Amino acid sequence: MRLKSCIAIGTFLALTVTACGGSAPGGGAPDAADASGTIKIGSIHPLTGALAFDGQQMSKAVKLAAEEINNAGGIKSLGGAKLEILGADSQGKPEVGQSEAQRLTQAGAVALVGPYQSAVAAQVATVAERNKVPFVIDVASADDILKQGYTYTFRLQPSSDTLGRYGARYLKELADRTGQKVTKVAYLHEQTDYGTSTFKSFSDEAAKLGLEVGPQITYDALKASDLTTELTKVKAAGVDALAVTGYYRDGLLTAKAIASVQPEVKIVLGVSHGAFSSPVFPRDGGAVAEGIYDSNFNYDATKPESKAVLDAFQAKHGEELRFIPFTSYECVRLIAAALEKAASRDPVKIREALAGISFETVLAFDGPVEFDESGQNKNATPVVLQVQDGKVVPVHPAAKAVAEPRPAAE
Amino acid sequence: MNRTISRAGLAAVVAAAVIAGAWARSGSGTVTAQAVLTGLLLGGVYALVAMGLTLIFGVLDIVNFAHGAFMTLGMYATALLASSAGLNPYLTLLVSVPLLFGVGYVVQRHMVSRTMGGSLAAQLLLTLGIAMLLENSLLLAFSGDTRTVPVSFDTPLRVLGAVADLSRVLAFVGAMSLAGAVWLLLTRTRLGTAIRAVAANPEGASLVGLDVRRLHALTFAAGTACAGAAGTLVTPLVTVEPTAGELFNIIGFVVVVLGGLGSVPGAVAGGLIIGLTEQLGGLYLPGQSPLLVVFGVFVLVLLWRPQGLFGRPA
């Protein structure tokens, strides 16, 4: 078949062309321990491709954090040394992320931040291990990444298992707080590892809490352009609540389908959903976004420090900082704290400092950032947000909420 | 004539059996009705995307990987006009169609024409390159931020317990009208006859005095104009971002080959079959990618008719 060979050739060419574009000649010897000059931190995010908007904000947030630290006097234990961010575009592709990580470490980066996608994170982690340069994952939730016995890879955000379990717990608590009886929960999720593993952790925890989970409905996030049939299945099952895991574009389709099918559920809760707690979801979804919950990690909206960061970003770039890039911002502050503690530019010493750190974060976690054996931040937990009057606001747990959860209008 | 009737009868029997099977499998009439309705409406959109591709593929013999990107261009034209000038999104067809016609004409005349009759790799690289250029220019100009274009009068319509948003029904109606218009253009006008002549035999067409180069450019432009119309009609249903058209690219190629290269009725039939297969396949094999069933049907049809449903044997 001519067409098939055409498509095969085309795809192959597309991959090779971009892969070549991503690798750069590795000139210059590693010079990480240079005692003078700036301290270089590598930032790897998807600046082009489908995730470009978030990726670019992550990159801007990383630079903002470095700038603020430099303006406040740099790293004091290193004589006020300044931070310098070396930026790189992963293009959302694991092999590009890997070659860029290699390039940045060769260029003298003493730590890496990134990368937003789990597949990219797995590749960057191998480079970090090989070169003995600490790698702090801002966002990339797959559980596998930290199960390889790595010692140089750390993760700030909650793992996908934690996100799934808290989803079930919060669903139960929300039902109790709003005085609604929820026993049967349908789960709609995109069908790759992200959706499937979140669903598994959710169901495990839900079983312990006495919630009945089913039916499980999956869809292909890359191909879906209508989710009406999926929501009709939810309606036909006659459940009390609907839990959803997905990405942004399909999240909007889900919200639209909920509005037209009217599945008559009391609670719609995203479990670490890519759309439901995004600040642009109410703008893009309009009325159909109203009332939808999401259990996700977020900055602590009750702290004035969070607002200061949001304001600084707004002033500099004229756009609202989203919670995902906020995590990247926090990663740079964390690395700066580790540098401060290590009083050294040696990546191995920085790793040691990170492994034993206790860092007060403005993220809405259950305590300071502290890493366990695998490199996971053990105090990372999500909060529940809800779309209320066109804004995404934290509503649960009460200590980190700025508003009360609002039951769906019947 | 008799063969056509018996074939239509066969198709009806197969469709009825497939739907009955889906009903038995899902255990819910409403869910099945919804899958059929959604499948038909989605199929209309697929047909619309495939229509432009099949013209270009059938007449110029070019695998146009930039089709999805042209569609995205149409979406941005609609989104920008709807948000800045407050135009009804459907009115922006008056802008997106001529705009994409012009873009297509220029692209064919100055770029694609240089690879005509050249190696396949050169054509592939060129159309892929155009796709990347368009996508990244949009990213540069409008950032990767998403846009949506709501239709103020959108409302769910109910049929046999199934629901369909008015905007989806409008996209379907628009697709079918456009298919009719393209079909009339090809079969009832002098231009259409000339285009078909060029498709059948370019050397012969130029021998009898047809300007083949101009007709190639016009056909390519008509194909991209279809992509523009498709972009506008789906804008209310999707999230507009620089990579939005990619979603429809592969499905478009599948529909074109399934229906038969260069055949407009083939694109419509292929689109509807793929749409229905995707939705009903989801009921037969829950938890699998709909593409699994789609490609299964695709392979079966090609085993039976290698030239596609409406294609002529080579």
XYZ file of C-alpha atoms in Angstrom:
724
model
C 0.000 0.000 0.000
C 1.420 3.275 -1.110
C -0.356 5.323 1.524
C 0.849 3.205 4.364
C 4.432 3.456 3.264
C 3.901 7.186 2.828
C 2.646 7.526 6.377
C 5.426 5.337 7.710
C 8.081 7.323 5.858
C 6.482 10.578 6.907
C 6.354 9.710 10.562
C 9.894 8.425 10.468
C 11.113 11.606 8.827
C 9.225 13.759 11.295
C 10.900 11.975 14.173
C 14.407 12.070 12.733
C 14.212 15.686 11.715
C 13.121 16.834 15.149
C 15.510 14.525 16.966
C 18.440 15.942 15.034
C 17.259 19.454 15.743
C 17.291 18.694 19.455
C 20.807 17.396 19.901
C 23.606 19.862 20.067
C 27.327 19.194 19.916
C 28.637 18.714 23.425
C 31.507 21.139 23.363
C 33.474 22.192 26.406
C 34.435 20.099 29.397
C 32.077 19.900 32.383
C 32.909 22.773 34.633
C 30.346 22.353 37.363
C 32.707 22.945 40.252
C 33.967 26.280 38.945
C 34.418 28.358 42.064
C 33.562 31.724 40.529
C 30.798 33.003 38.260
C 27.124 32.087 38.247
C 25.597 28.837 39.442
C 23.863 27.220 36.490
C 20.542 25.401 36.791
C 19.107 23.561 33.797
C 15.388 23.922 33.016
C 13.829 21.411 30.583
C 10.207 21.947 29.578
C 8.043 21.514 26.448
C 8.281 24.986 24.869
C 6.786 23.856 21.552
C 4.159 21.270 20.649
C 0.836 20.464 22.279
C 1.909 21.452 25.827
C 3.681 24.638 24.781
C 1.583 27.058 26.823
C 2.168 25.403 30.171
C 5.749 24.575 29.210
C 6.563 28.191 28.415
C 4.987 29.349 31.669
C 7.052 26.790 33.557
C 10.168 28.151 31.929
C 9.183 31.748 32.764
C 8.371 30.765 36.356
C 11.787 29.146 36.785
C 13.465 32.337 35.550
C 11.318 34.517 37.812
C 12.350 32.470 40.847
C 16.051 32.763 39.959
C 15.685 36.496 39.417
C 14.028 36.992 42.811
C 16.709 34.958 44.560
C 19.446 36.946 42.804
C 17.807 40.271 43.707
C 17.641 39.151 47.330
C 21.428 38.672 47.377
C 21.980 35.297 45.666
C 23.279 32.256 47.560
C 24.689 33.719 50.768
C 26.701 30.688 51.867
C 28.526 30.913 48.525
C 29.427 34.576 48.836
C 26.239 35.836 47.208
C 26.744 33.816 44.026
C 24.005 34.385 41.444
C 21.825 31.762 39.781
C 21.693 31.416 36.019
C 18.963 29.423 34.273
C 19.954 27.409 31.202
C 16.716 26.813 29.326
C 15.934 23.918 26.992
C 12.958 22.748 24.935
C 12.034 19.088 25.363
C 9.463 19.418 22.544
C 7.481 16.977 24.672
C 9.663 14.151 23.365
C 11.597 11.776 25.647
C 14.627 11.489 23.341
C 14.901 15.256 22.953
C 14.551 15.709 26.719
C 17.389 13.258 27.209
C 19.777 14.914 24.750
C 18.957 18.360 26.127
C 19.614 17.149 29.687
C 22.972 15.863 28.488
C 23.734 19.192 26.823
C 22.831 21.197 29.952
C 24.953 19.065 32.270
C 27.873 19.439 29.833
C 27.324 23.176 29.889
C 27.838 23.120 33.635
C 24.346 22.862 35.155
C 24.636 21.740 38.797
C 20.943 20.789 38.996
C 18.067 20.132 36.596
C 14.381 21.117 36.853
C 11.547 19.779 34.713
C 9.916 18.303 32.722
C 6.049 18.083 32.884
C 5.725 14.673 31.171
C 6.429 11.345 32.820
C 7.988 9.792 29.701
C 10.439 12.701 29.464
C 11.140 12.539 33.211
C 12.172 8.878 32.939
C 14.782 9.758 30.311
C 16.117 12.884 32.028
C 16.466 10.866 35.250
C 18.859 8.435 33.549
C 21.065 11.341 32.444
C 20.992 12.809 35.958
C 22.024 9.494 37.498
C 24.828 8.920 35.009
C 26.273 12.416 35.431
C 25.587 12.602 39.171
C 23.611 15.828 38.876
C 20.486 16.245 41.021
C 17.222 16.388 39.055
C 14.135 17.864 40.713
C 10.892 16.861 39.013
C 8.374 19.684 39.236
C 5.512 17.908 37.484
C 5.394 14.295 36.194
C 3.340 11.985 38.344
C 3.960 8.405 37.134
C 4.936 6.119 40.022
C 7.513 4.167 37.986
C 9.983 7.044 37.629
C 11.097 6.810 41.242
C 10.990 3.013 41.445
C 14.327 2.528 39.679
C 16.459 2.988 42.797
C 17.704 6.375 41.592
C 19.586 8.541 44.082
C 19.777 11.815 42.121
C 16.088 12.201 41.215
C 13.614 13.994 43.470
C 9.942 14.857 43.009
C 8.122 17.815 44.538
C 4.535 17.003 43.495
C 2.461 14.114 44.904
C 2.855 10.734 43.205
C 0.035 9.406 41.087
C -0.769 6.863 43.792
C -1.179 9.593 46.422
C -3.343 11.633 44.038
C -5.636 8.663 43.353
C -6.011 7.747 47.026
C -6.699 11.298 48.156
C -9.268 11.593 45.351
C -11.359 8.835 46.930
C -10.886 10.184 50.451
C -11.849 13.717 49.441
C -14.896 12.502 47.515
C -16.215 10.878 50.672
C -15.398 13.947 52.797
C -17.039 16.293 50.293
C -20.203 14.199 50.279
C -20.263 14.339 54.091
C -19.539 18.063 54.242
C -22.273 18.927 51.763
C -24.696 16.447 53.345
C -25.129 14.209 50.308
C -25.367 10.438 50.240
C -22.783 8.994 47.864
C -22.296 5.238 47.604
C -21.919 4.517 43.868
C -19.217 6.237 41.843
C -18.623 5.999 38.096
C -15.054 6.625 36.925
C -14.287 8.139 33.528
C -10.617 8.305 32.536
C -8.294 8.604 29.591
C -6.833 5.210 28.761
C -3.055 5.604 29.106
C -0.991 4.863 32.198
C -1.868 8.247 33.760
C -5.608 7.553 33.828
C -5.342 3.841 34.538
C -2.944 4.086 37.481
C -4.884 6.963 39.055
C -8.069 4.926 38.688
C -6.463 1.905 40.378
C -5.284 3.847 43.415
C -8.665 5.581 43.632
C -10.577 2.274 43.571
C -8.287 0.674 46.183
C -8.892 3.525 48.584
C -12.602 3.788 47.703
C -13.099 0.100 48.566
C -11.664 0.770 52.048
C -14.078 3.670 52.483
C -17.091 1.590 51.455
C -17.639 3.308 48.106
C -18.705 1.173 45.173
C -16.737 2.107 42.051
C -18.174 1.277 38.635
C -18.637 1.409 35.750
C -15.093 2.241 34.668
C -15.305 4.081 31.337
C -12.214 4.887 29.291
C -11.508 6.969 26.196
C -8.603 7.868 23.938
C -7.606 11.427 24.837
C -5.624 11.965 21.654
C -8.460 10.997 19.349
C -11.639 11.916 21.196
C -13.665 14.775 19.774
C -16.988 13.926 21.453
C -17.636 12.225 24.806
C -21.451 12.227 24.721
C -21.687 8.429 24.425
C -19.360 7.971 27.410
C -21.495 10.289 29.551
C -24.646 8.486 28.412
C -23.100 5.319 29.865
C -22.640 7.170 33.178
C -26.279 8.252 33.134
C -27.491 4.735 32.288
C -25.541 3.362 35.276
C -27.485 5.567 37.716
C -24.588 6.521 40.017
C -24.344 9.180 42.766
C -21.024 10.696 41.734
C -18.614 10.817 38.826
C -14.826 10.853 39.158
C -12.786 11.877 36.123
C -9.117 11.799 35.136
C -7.991 13.354 31.858
C -6.119 16.144 30.104
C -7.207 19.641 29.165
C -8.840 19.320 25.750
C -10.778 16.166 26.608
C -11.654 17.716 29.981
C -13.582 20.433 28.164
C -15.330 17.767 26.073
C -16.252 15.979 29.322
C -17.710 19.148 30.840
C -19.714 19.876 27.680
C -21.039 16.322 27.520
C -22.042 16.497 31.214
C -24.040 19.628 30.452
C -25.874 18.128 27.489
C -26.428 14.576 28.800
C -27.318 15.647 32.387
C -26.211 12.402 34.072
C -27.866 13.449 37.368
C -24.869 12.917 39.635
C -24.460 14.842 42.891
C -20.703 15.390 42.611
C -18.359 15.607 39.620
C -14.795 15.330 40.940
C -11.651 15.443 38.841
C -8.823 13.324 40.252
C -5.617 15.215 39.407
C -7.421 16.358 36.279
C -5.626 18.409 33.640
C -8.528 20.774 33.056
C -10.860 21.077 36.027
C -8.562 23.142 38.244
C -6.845 25.085 35.480
C -7.567 28.815 35.884
C -8.606 29.002 32.216
C -11.137 26.170 32.503
C -13.984 28.509 33.594
C -13.071 30.892 30.750
C -13.064 28.149 28.100
C -15.918 26.100 29.530
C -18.240 28.953 30.559
C -21.389 27.771 32.323
C -20.581 24.072 31.875
C -17.518 24.424 34.143
C -19.512 25.743 37.105
C -19.590 23.532 40.206
C -17.055 20.939 39.016
C -14.510 19.849 41.663
C -10.918 18.750 41.207
C -8.602 17.087 43.686
C -5.145 18.291 42.735
C -1.932 19.745 44.117
C -1.947 23.513 44.291
C -0.283 26.494 45.920
C -1.613 27.449 49.322
C -4.085 30.194 48.486
C -4.422 31.161 52.155
C -0.766 32.284 52.343
C 0.163 35.855 51.396
C 3.445 34.563 49.894
C 1.457 32.772 47.169
C -0.290 35.952 46.199
C 3.035 37.792 46.052
C 4.358 35.238 43.540
C 1.177 35.417 41.449
C 1.332 39.222 41.429
C 5.009 39.300 40.479
C 4.374 36.934 37.582
C 1.339 38.889 36.421
C 3.328 42.136 36.515
C 6.230 40.679 34.563
C 4.423 38.636 31.923
C 0.863 39.962 31.890
C -0.645 36.516 32.372
C -1.942 34.528 35.303
C 0.530 31.992 36.726
C -1.040 28.536 36.746
C -0.500 26.017 39.534
C 1.629 23.684 37.404
C 4.249 26.369 36.618
C 3.993 27.479 40.254
C 5.498 24.111 41.135
C 8.437 24.803 38.807
C 8.956 28.149 40.572
C 9.020 26.371 43.911
C 11.585 23.836 42.617
C 14.120 26.617 42.010
C 13.586 27.965 45.524
C 14.099 24.437 46.816
C 17.359 24.046 44.881
C 18.516 27.443 46.150
C 17.804 26.297 49.715
C 19.846 23.134 49.063
C 22.724 25.240 47.683
C 22.523 27.452 50.742
C 22.656 24.392 53.017
C 25.417 22.606 51.074
C 27.536 25.757 50.781
C 29.026 24.103 47.730
C 28.652 24.061 43.965
C 29.410 20.363 43.816
C 26.336 18.509 42.464
C 27.066 15.554 44.742
C 26.984 17.809 47.825
C 23.813 19.493 46.535
C 22.202 16.074 46.240
C 23.134 15.283 49.835
C 21.628 18.573 50.975
C 18.410 17.854 49.043
C 18.117 14.352 50.483
C 18.170 15.702 54.046
C 16.295 18.964 53.490
C 13.222 20.232 55.298
C 11.953 23.104 53.179
C 8.992 25.334 54.047
C 6.937 25.541 50.877
C 4.069 27.777 49.769
C 2.494 24.796 48.035
C -0.595 23.475 49.815
C 1.110 20.357 51.153
C 0.739 18.527 54.430
C 4.056 19.813 55.777
C 7.501 20.959 54.647
C 9.182 19.368 51.615
C 11.048 16.269 52.826
C 12.159 13.444 50.569
C 11.870 9.751 51.304
C 14.353 7.051 50.189
C 12.990 6.984 46.638
C 13.200 10.762 46.247
C 9.464 11.406 46.621
C 8.352 14.427 48.663
C 6.544 12.538 51.425
C 4.406 15.450 52.564
C 3.007 16.226 49.116
C -0.782 16.055 49.130
C -3.576 17.488 46.981
C -6.441 19.816 47.921
C -9.940 20.089 46.454
C -10.742 23.020 44.200
C -14.103 23.985 42.752
C -15.251 26.268 39.971
C -17.401 28.914 41.662
C -18.727 31.950 39.772
C -16.114 31.571 37.048
C -13.119 31.157 39.373
C -11.250 28.080 40.578
C -11.098 28.222 44.380
C -9.772 25.798 47.017
C -12.685 24.488 49.103
C -11.314 21.483 51.021
C -9.686 20.617 53.463
C -10.963 23.567 55.463
C -7.487 24.653 56.671
C -6.380 25.402 53.121
C -9.722 26.559 51.722
C -10.869 30.073 50.921
C -14.505 29.103 50.262
C -17.099 26.508 51.251
C -17.861 23.655 48.833
C -21.080 24.353 46.962
C -23.424 21.428 46.303
C -24.727 21.159 42.735
C -27.969 23.043 42.178
C -30.800 20.575 41.637
C -28.566 -0.363 -10.966
C -29.580 -3.723 -9.505
C -26.092 -4.110 -8.106
C -26.317 -0.729 -6.411
C -29.631 -1.677 -4.812
C -28.377 -5.043 -3.607
C -25.244 -3.399 -2.252
C -27.271 -0.788 -0.369
C -29.437 -3.615 0.969
C -26.368 -5.494 2.155
C -25.028 -2.365 3.868
C -28.378 -1.872 5.630
C -28.418 -5.491 6.859
C -24.828 -5.231 8.129
C -25.587 -1.932 9.879
C -28.710 -3.385 11.542
C -26.773 -6.438 12.736
C -23.940 -4.297 14.113
C -26.371 -2.033 15.973
C -28.324 -4.991 17.379
C -25.046 -6.516 18.552
C -24.005 -3.266 20.219
C -27.385 -3.088 21.938
C -26.990 -6.626 23.280
C -23.411 -5.909 24.371
C -24.095 -2.607 26.153
C -27.479 -3.683 27.526
C -28.927 -0.210 27.102
C -30.989 1.154 24.240
C -30.205 4.747 25.171
C -26.472 4.160 25.122
C -26.737 2.449 21.722
C -28.910 5.217 20.291
C -26.403 7.747 21.595
C -23.495 5.884 20.007
C -25.267 5.767 16.645
C -26.199 9.445 16.751
C -22.742 10.565 17.893
C -21.160 8.270 15.315
C -23.184 9.772 12.474
C -22.470 13.337 13.547
C -18.753 12.661 14.029
C -18.713 10.826 10.711
C -20.012 13.961 9.021
C -17.061 15.917 10.391
C -14.617 13.209 9.267
C -16.198 13.267 5.806
C -15.727 17.007 5.660
C -12.039 16.735 6.521
C -11.548 13.902 4.045
C -13.276 15.741 1.214
C -10.472 18.238 0.708
C -7.835 15.542 1.132
C -9.442 13.260 -1.415
C -9.553 16.032 -4.014
C -5.844 16.754 -3.595
C -4.928 13.100 -3.313
C -7.059 12.011 -6.241
C -6.134 14.775 -8.667
C -2.576 15.791 -7.747
C -1.513 12.452 -6.245
C -0.020 14.283 -3.285
C -0.186 13.045 0.294
C -0.918 16.341 1.957
C 0.333 16.145 5.535
C -0.416 19.840 5.945
C -4.178 19.309 5.695
C -4.656 19.338 9.466
C -2.571 22.505 9.753
C -4.686 24.212 7.065
C -7.718 23.233 9.089
C -6.160 24.814 12.175
C -5.660 27.995 10.175
C -9.402 27.993 9.440
C -10.113 27.529 13.160
C -7.937 30.491 14.100
C -9.607 32.681 11.457
C -12.966 31.817 12.998
C -11.838 32.130 16.605
C -10.202 35.520 16.030
C -13.128 36.978 14.095
C -15.666 35.592 16.563
C -13.832 36.933 19.624
C -12.607 40.281 18.292
C -15.411 41.300 15.918
C -18.099 39.328 17.725
C -19.172 37.634 14.490
C -21.376 34.567 14.531
C -18.864 31.716 14.057
C -20.802 30.316 11.096
C -20.653 33.674 9.286
C -16.865 33.489 9.360
C -17.101 30.829 6.634
C -17.203 33.848 4.319
C -13.665 34.641 5.447
C -12.082 31.266 6.212
C -13.042 29.623 2.900
C -11.641 32.348 0.585
C -8.621 32.765 2.879
C -7.706 29.098 2.724
C -8.475 29.012 -1.013
C -5.911 31.785 -1.504
C -3.348 30.186 0.794
C -3.779 26.863 -0.988
C -3.424 28.451 -4.405
C -0.189 30.210 -3.469
C 1.242 27.163 -1.705
C 0.541 24.930 -4.696
C 1.728 27.408 -7.311
C 4.985 28.317 -5.590
C 5.914 25.297 -3.534
C 4.032 22.079 -4.197
C 4.202 22.511 -7.993
C 7.983 22.270 -7.812
C 7.742 18.735 -6.451
C 5.066 17.545 -8.895
C 6.302 14.416 -10.612
C 9.326 14.450 -8.303
C 10.214 11.903 -5.678
C 7.721 10.950 -3.019
C 10.149 11.902 -0.265
C 10.378 15.471 -1.566
C 6.583 15.829 -1.501
C 6.358 14.356 1.984
C 9.061 16.596 3.361
C 7.462 19.622 1.781
C 3.943 19.056 3.132
C 5.305 18.043 6.544
C 7.453 21.158 6.507
C 4.465 23.343 5.659
C 2.540 21.740 8.520
C 5.351 22.476 10.995
C 5.769 25.990 9.659
C 2.067 26.759 10.066
C 1.815 25.177 13.512
C 4.841 26.979 14.878
C 3.888 30.302 13.285
C 0.528 30.055 15.047
C 2.357 29.214 18.284
C 4.585 32.247 17.832
C 1.730 34.594 16.945
C -0.953 33.467 19.374
C 0.998 31.453 22.021
C -0.070 27.954 22.954
C -2.993 29.266 25.000
C -6.308 27.588 24.237
C -9.336 29.368 22.815
C -12.928 28.280 22.638
C -15.743 29.707 20.568
C -19.081 29.080 22.200
C -22.237 29.307 20.104
C -24.689 31.472 22.017
C -27.760 29.620 20.740
C -26.297 26.159 21.314
C -28.706 23.756 22.967
C -28.926 19.979 23.350
C -31.466 18.366 20.991
C -33.061 15.081 22.062
C -33.744 12.140 19.731
C -34.914 8.741 21.080
C -33.291 9.402 24.457
C -30.015 10.413 22.806
C -28.756 14.005 22.859
C -26.829 16.030 20.322
C -25.670 19.605 20.678
C -27.086 21.919 18.016
C -23.539 22.928 17.057
C -22.716 19.314 16.201
C -25.873 18.966 14.132
C -24.955 22.180 12.299
C -21.451 20.867 11.579
C -23.022 17.703 10.162
C -25.502 19.613 7.989
C -22.716 21.930 6.822
C -20.533 18.949 5.933
C -23.257 17.270 3.911
C -24.136 20.494 2.060
C -20.503 21.074 1.254
C -20.139 17.508 -0.003
C -23.127 18.116 -2.278
C -21.616 21.360 -3.544
C -18.236 19.778 -4.290
C -19.934 16.853 -6.022
C -22.007 19.213 -8.176
C -18.875 21.210 -8.997
C -17.071 18.072 -10.141
C -19.901 16.515 -12.136
C -21.969 19.425 -13.451
C -19.525 22.198 -14.349
C -16.921 22.660 -17.063
C -14.275 23.251 -14.387
C -15.219 19.979 -12.695
C -15.041 18.091 -15.974
C -11.603 19.584 -16.596
C -10.441 18.611 -13.099
C -11.649 15.062 -13.623
C -9.878 14.946 -16.968
C -6.619 16.038 -15.350
C -7.071 13.417 -12.647
C -7.704 10.666 -15.195
C -4.845 11.527 -17.529
C -2.712 14.674 -17.101
C -0.834 14.223 -20.402
C -4.030 13.684 -22.352
C -5.644 16.672 -20.671
C -2.781 18.961 -21.619
C -2.816 17.592 -25.185
C -6.425 18.696 -25.621
C -5.493 22.171 -24.418
C -6.264 22.165 -20.689
C -3.958 24.265 -18.534
C -2.926 21.441 -16.212
C -0.757 23.603 -13.945
C -3.569 26.058 -13.328
C -6.047 23.234 -12.736
C -3.660 21.633 -10.248
C -3.424 24.915 -8.350
C -7.209 25.378 -8.431
C -7.821 21.833 -7.180
C -5.290 22.185 -4.388
C -6.914 25.506 -3.461
C -10.376 23.902 -3.481
C -9.020 21.170 -1.228
C -7.571 23.621 1.294
C -10.784 25.683 1.108
C -12.601 22.519 2.252
C -10.103 22.282 5.119
C -10.911 25.908 5.970
C -14.644 25.185 5.991
C -14.049 22.094 8.119
C -11.971 24.192 10.521
C -14.739 26.767 10.905
C -17.520 24.206 11.336
C -15.691 22.269 14.072
C -14.438 25.368 15.933
C -17.453 25.482 18.288
C -16.864 21.808 19.165
C -13.140 21.796 19.874
C -10.431 23.638 21.765
C -8.532 25.846 19.340
C -4.756 25.559 19.744
C -1.877 25.394 17.238
C -1.999 21.585 17.104
C -5.808 21.268 16.983
C -5.997 20.030 13.374
C -3.595 17.140 13.965
C -6.392 15.196 15.591
C -8.158 14.849 12.252
C -5.152 14.175 10.014
C -4.773 10.392 10.285
C -8.524 9.762 10.402
C -8.784 11.904 7.256
C -6.319 9.666 5.404
C -8.100 6.518 6.574
C -11.422 7.864 5.313
C -9.935 8.843 1.947
C -8.423 5.424 1.295
C -11.489 3.603 2.604
C -13.827 5.599 0.374
C -11.598 5.464 -2.699
C -9.025 8.028 -3.797
C -10.561 11.119 -5.325
C -14.162 10.079 -4.720
C -16.432 12.597 -2.986
C -19.263 10.093 -2.312
C -16.521 7.784 -1.056
C -15.342 10.421 1.437
C -18.909 10.834 2.752
C -19.560 7.086 3.030
C -16.092 6.482 4.469
C -16.527 9.265 7.028
C -19.874 7.954 8.232
C -18.569 4.371 8.413
C -15.510 5.432 10.418
C -17.586 7.613 12.761
C -20.061 4.796 13.444
C -17.302 2.199 13.745
C -15.481 4.316 16.302
C -18.547 4.834 18.507
C -20.088 1.351 18.204
C -16.644 -0.245 18.442
C -16.346 1.441 21.847
C -19.433 -0.513 22.953
C -18.109 -3.842 21.645
C -14.616 -3.450 23.071
C -14.758 -1.096 26.046
C -11.358 0.008 27.329
C -9.673 -0.218 23.923
C -8.722 2.648 21.687
C -11.492 3.249 19.141
C -8.743 3.245 16.513
C -8.285 -0.489 17.042
C -11.745 -1.217 15.665
C -11.430 1.518 13.043
C -8.266 0.015 11.605
C -9.735 -3.483 11.851
C -12.659 -2.409 9.652
C -10.252 -0.502 7.417
C -8.140 -3.601 6.748
C -11.222 -5.783 6.136
C -12.684 -3.341 3.617
C -9.374 -3.062 1.774
C -9.040 -6.848 1.597
C -12.443 -6.938 -0.034
C -12.037 -3.840 -2.211
C -8.397 -2.720 -2.485
C -9.457 0.333 -4.520
C -11.743 1.540 -1.702
C -15.545 1.569 -1.560
C -16.103 3.973 -4.443
C -12.745 3.790 -6.167
C -12.266 2.428 -9.668
C -10.045 -0.659 -9.979
C -6.567 0.317 -11.086
